[in-house]
XYZ file of C-alpha atoms in Angstrom:
340
model
C 127.612 85.328 70.119
C 126.569 88.126 72.401
C 129.893 89.395 74.711
C 130.290 87.512 78.056
C 128.877 90.513 80.243
C 125.441 90.648 78.487
C 124.838 86.998 78.518
C 121.609 86.095 80.743
C 122.919 86.290 83.681
C 122.180 82.644 84.645
C 124.229 80.866 82.154
C 127.199 83.123 83.297
C 126.487 81.046 86.912
C 127.591 78.133 84.815
C 131.195 79.180 84.447
C 131.409 79.319 88.229
C 133.060 82.655 88.277
C 131.751 86.413 88.190
C 132.765 88.771 85.195
C 134.533 92.017 86.539
C 131.415 94.171 85.035
C 129.426 93.166 87.687
C 131.566 93.140 90.719
C 130.292 96.649 92.697
C 132.101 98.488 95.667
C 129.128 97.485 98.168
C 129.349 99.308 101.728
C 128.649 97.485 104.542
C 126.591 99.304 106.602
C 125.765 96.592 109.144
C 122.169 95.523 109.627
C 119.679 96.366 107.641
C 115.910 96.825 109.428
C 112.813 96.206 108.382
C 110.754 99.288 106.948
C 107.713 100.268 108.731
C 105.138 101.779 106.289
C 101.804 101.193 106.489
C 99.717 98.333 105.232
C 96.713 99.831 103.278
C 93.584 97.838 103.001
C 92.226 98.419 99.027
C 88.722 97.417 100.266
C 88.490 100.532 102.597
C 90.209 102.553 100.156
C 87.090 101.578 98.117
C 84.761 102.674 100.417
C 86.675 106.260 100.730
C 87.103 105.185 104.217
C 88.533 108.957 105.451
C 91.350 107.454 108.585
C 92.564 104.743 105.180
C 92.492 107.541 102.754
C 94.753 109.652 105.258
C 96.810 106.715 105.856
C 97.268 106.559 102.485
C 98.480 110.290 101.978
C 100.937 109.725 104.546
C 102.522 106.560 103.409
C 103.028 107.878 99.736
C 104.500 111.417 100.582
C 107.099 110.120 103.405
C 107.671 106.503 101.741
C 106.585 107.012 98.667
C 105.430 103.148 99.044
C 103.013 100.578 100.942
C 102.038 96.977 100.897
C 98.617 96.395 99.666
C 95.816 93.936 101.261
C 92.662 93.181 100.459
C 93.125 93.908 96.815
C 90.346 91.297 95.570
C 93.063 89.194 93.362
C 92.900 85.437 94.786
C 95.796 84.028 96.282
C 95.964 81.142 93.911
C 96.241 83.284 90.898
C 99.246 85.098 92.479
C 100.899 81.555 93.507
C 100.180 80.893 89.807
C 101.996 83.889 88.448
C 104.978 83.180 90.222
C 105.505 79.457 89.570
C 104.847 80.112 85.982
C 107.788 82.845 86.460
C 109.782 80.167 87.892
C 108.967 77.626 85.309
C 109.797 80.403 82.305
C 113.219 81.026 83.350
C 113.958 77.609 84.283
C 113.426 76.692 80.380
C 116.735 76.256 78.161
C 118.255 79.260 77.117
C 117.408 78.263 73.508
C 114.027 78.201 73.991
C 114.254 81.379 76.317
C 116.163 82.798 73.766
C 112.899 82.376 70.781
C 111.831 85.395 73.435
C 115.076 87.572 72.959
C 114.630 91.265 73.006
C 115.736 93.281 69.465
C 117.307 96.085 68.656
C 116.341 98.790 70.996
C 112.925 97.040 71.638
C 112.055 96.778 75.880
C 110.043 93.903 75.032
C 111.556 90.345 75.587
C 113.762 88.158 77.554
C 117.118 89.071 78.841
C 118.949 91.921 80.093
C 119.255 95.419 80.302
C 122.757 95.836 80.595
C 123.493 96.587 77.021
C 121.819 100.345 77.637
C 123.693 100.692 81.053
C 127.441 102.557 81.655
C 128.730 101.145 85.046
C 128.660 97.940 86.552
C 126.049 95.506 85.750
C 122.979 94.246 87.361
C 122.630 90.736 88.008
C 118.833 90.447 86.811
C 117.580 88.626 83.573
C 113.959 90.278 82.656
C 110.969 88.804 80.590
C 109.323 92.393 79.467
C 106.438 92.631 77.863
C 103.374 95.386 76.954
C 99.984 94.114 78.311
C 97.665 97.433 77.546
C 96.525 98.293 75.297
C 95.929 94.762 73.602
C 96.161 95.582 70.129
C 99.704 96.992 71.316
C 100.780 93.059 72.247
C 103.769 91.914 70.498
C 103.101 87.801 70.692
C 106.123 87.358 69.459
C 107.733 87.780 72.863
C 104.933 86.556 75.289
C 106.450 82.648 75.872
C 104.275 79.533 74.523
C 105.826 77.545 77.498
C 104.751 77.071 80.389
C 101.427 76.520 78.269
C 99.780 78.513 81.285
C 102.000 81.504 80.396
C 99.750 84.067 78.402
C 96.394 83.143 79.695
C 97.514 83.674 83.135
C 99.683 86.999 82.157
C 95.864 88.073 80.631
C 93.744 87.259 83.666
C 96.205 88.985 85.848
C 96.904 92.139 83.643
C 93.157 92.771 83.996
C 93.005 92.844 87.826
C 96.126 94.791 88.058
C 94.317 97.059 86.049
C 91.673 97.603 87.926
C 93.299 97.806 91.412
C 95.464 100.689 89.547
C 92.251 102.648 88.436
C 90.974 102.406 91.647
C 94.155 103.444 93.523
C 94.766 106.555 91.412
C 91.098 107.807 92.012
C 92.095 107.111 96.056
C 94.971 109.135 95.707
C 93.336 111.991 94.080
C 90.245 111.441 97.051
C 93.666 111.537 99.464
C 94.700 115.132 98.390
C 90.715 116.648 98.468
C 91.140 116.797 94.634
C 88.419 115.380 92.293
C 88.716 111.933 91.854
C 89.656 111.834 88.530
C 92.274 114.240 88.570
C 94.729 111.254 88.763
C 92.731 109.154 86.469
C 92.581 110.909 83.890
C 96.369 111.290 83.156
C 96.306 107.259 83.475
C 92.727 105.844 82.706
C 92.243 105.275 79.209
C 93.220 102.118 78.136
C 92.797 102.259 74.766
C 95.403 104.429 74.992
C 97.640 104.087 77.907
C 100.306 101.589 78.468
C 100.846 99.038 81.142
C 103.980 96.895 81.116
C 104.640 93.726 82.626
C 108.402 93.014 84.025
C 109.293 89.790 84.984
C 112.477 89.720 87.199
C 114.782 86.943 87.969
C 117.466 87.267 90.391
C 119.530 84.405 90.229
C 121.632 83.027 93.546
C 125.178 84.138 93.632
C 127.802 83.001 95.955
C 129.883 86.303 95.636
C 126.149 87.871 96.595
C 127.967 91.111 98.654
C 129.596 91.921 95.209
C 127.080 91.919 93.285
C 123.223 93.957 92.660
C 120.410 92.524 91.622
C 119.231 95.917 90.506
C 121.045 99.387 91.005
C 119.429 101.813 93.391
C 116.867 103.711 91.103
C 113.294 105.168 91.175
C 110.712 103.888 88.404
C 109.462 105.953 85.686
C 105.835 104.987 85.430
C 102.705 106.703 87.020
C 103.041 103.477 89.713
C 104.336 100.357 90.054
C 102.748 97.290 91.656
C 105.157 94.411 92.464
C 104.474 91.089 92.940
C 107.553 89.845 95.230
C 108.584 86.397 95.670
C 107.005 84.658 98.354
C 110.095 83.327 100.315
C 113.216 85.174 99.486
C 113.450 88.946 100.381
C 115.527 91.369 98.653
C 113.567 94.458 97.998
C 115.466 97.706 99.408
C 114.162 101.189 100.320
C 115.744 104.521 101.059
C 114.475 106.984 103.458
C 116.117 109.395 105.084
C 119.210 108.332 104.254
C 118.755 104.614 105.488
C 117.553 101.781 103.488
C 114.996 99.277 104.636
C 114.150 95.503 104.127
C 110.541 95.783 102.431
C 108.929 92.319 104.454
C 107.286 90.203 102.467
C 103.793 89.919 102.848
C 102.741 86.520 100.600
C 99.148 88.272 99.691
C 100.188 91.620 99.546
C 100.982 93.670 96.723
C 103.932 96.450 96.901
C 102.724 99.707 95.780
C 105.637 102.182 94.532
C 104.839 105.951 93.387
C 106.678 106.386 90.275
C 108.538 109.588 89.007
C 105.697 110.869 86.679
C 102.973 110.603 90.120
C 105.625 112.494 91.745
C 105.459 115.381 88.863
C 101.653 115.060 88.934
C 101.432 115.497 92.747
C 103.961 118.630 92.530
C 106.467 116.489 94.691
C 103.568 116.022 97.382
C 104.088 112.058 96.746
C 107.785 110.926 96.558
C 108.818 108.328 94.049
C 111.057 106.070 96.270
C 114.598 105.280 95.776
C 114.996 101.296 95.781
C 117.195 98.742 95.104
C 117.316 94.663 95.051
C 120.049 92.914 96.912
C 121.182 89.150 95.987
C 120.491 86.062 98.192
C 124.025 83.622 97.936
C 121.700 80.746 98.300
C 118.409 81.147 96.746
C 117.133 82.001 93.603
C 114.619 85.181 93.844
C 111.722 86.003 91.308
C 109.162 89.152 90.991
C 106.878 90.946 88.699
C 106.187 94.854 88.258
C 103.589 95.766 86.548
C 104.290 99.674 85.248
C 101.061 101.417 84.140
C 102.173 104.292 81.810
C 100.585 107.068 80.391
C 100.477 107.620 76.325
C 103.877 109.449 75.588
C 101.128 111.687 73.303
C 99.724 113.183 76.662
C 101.108 116.059 78.657
C 102.397 115.258 82.133
C 102.870 118.281 84.989
C 101.944 119.198 88.200
C 98.218 119.641 88.822
C 97.177 123.350 88.652
C 95.236 122.461 92.050
C 98.539 121.443 93.748
C 100.565 124.318 92.832
C 100.144 126.842 95.381
C 102.414 130.131 96.727
C 103.391 127.587 100.130
C 103.957 125.272 96.969
C 105.584 126.658 93.973
C 105.399 124.294 90.609
C 108.179 121.876 91.317
C 108.501 120.788 87.859
C 107.907 121.317 83.918
C 105.479 119.725 82.225
C 106.295 117.249 79.196
C 105.424 114.629 76.893
C 106.992 111.426 77.089
C 109.071 111.197 79.707
C 110.107 107.798 79.152
C 112.822 109.269 76.632
C 113.797 111.236 79.617
C 114.115 108.231 81.932
C 116.087 105.981 79.748
C 118.228 108.550 78.593
C 119.511 109.302 81.767
C 119.348 106.185 83.213
C 122.944 106.062 83.121
C 123.534 108.905 85.766
C 124.207 108.895 89.035
C 121.099 111.593 89.841
C 118.003 110.578 89.745
C 116.483 111.390 86.239
C 113.292 113.758 87.505
C 115.586 116.334 88.473
C 116.303 116.634 85.069
C 112.866 118.413 84.625
C 112.822 120.169 87.842
C 112.071 123.532 88.313
C 114.915 125.855 89.960
C 112.591 128.226 91.750
């Protein structure tokens, strides 16, 4: 039997108290304002609208994230994904445990607390690799609800298309040839996309737990589908936390560490966290495009100048660095910084 601290968070709630390993010392800084990062229109990016590209560059270099609308994914599919996520996490524990993570595998059902030091996240997850198709480990893909596999397949294809257009638009926003970022992550035979379903159970001690501690993402970018009703995501900017508002049809796009590296620090990988609601469960789905670990990632040569010298080392398999330093108080990306 798993130690209490490593049980799914949902199951801990049955006991009626929060284990000490989850209790955090949280500072109350008063009300958290809403962020005012730009909303980007995907249809205008596709047509290379210069004003939208300028807005995109500004959002990525200041906030590191934005809300994407008119992305072409039907609201019915977004709602279906949200509903099937809720249905999966509502299944009996013995059904969900058929898909439990094994050994050091990222994939499967459970939580990440076994690889963390310090206090734990109030979060359960289902983590699946969706690209390339030949690398899918279907033993971790739930058969209940029945629509799960087909719906995730459809959604992953749609978000891959969104990723490809975004990476090209991000290149153009920096006045680069449009395939410069796409070359790093655009090969669907090699490159990887993970899907991470997050479940944040309600908690009566919500002011003492954190859904996900402050962190950046180790991906190229992150495409996040938020809960349609329950807020929880917060982003740090200039030392101040901001709430990310819910726009039901929008996708939240984050710069990941690997895009910050490739852009030589022009685009910012934002520090973000998830807070817990005392009365309502919350779900989200993050799609995480990653380069093949054998590809060398580093600042693009066009973005290295006298005014902006090379800020980061070139390296393969940033994921190894990211997980090795996950428990550190510092951002993992600092490990690959060059001290100019």
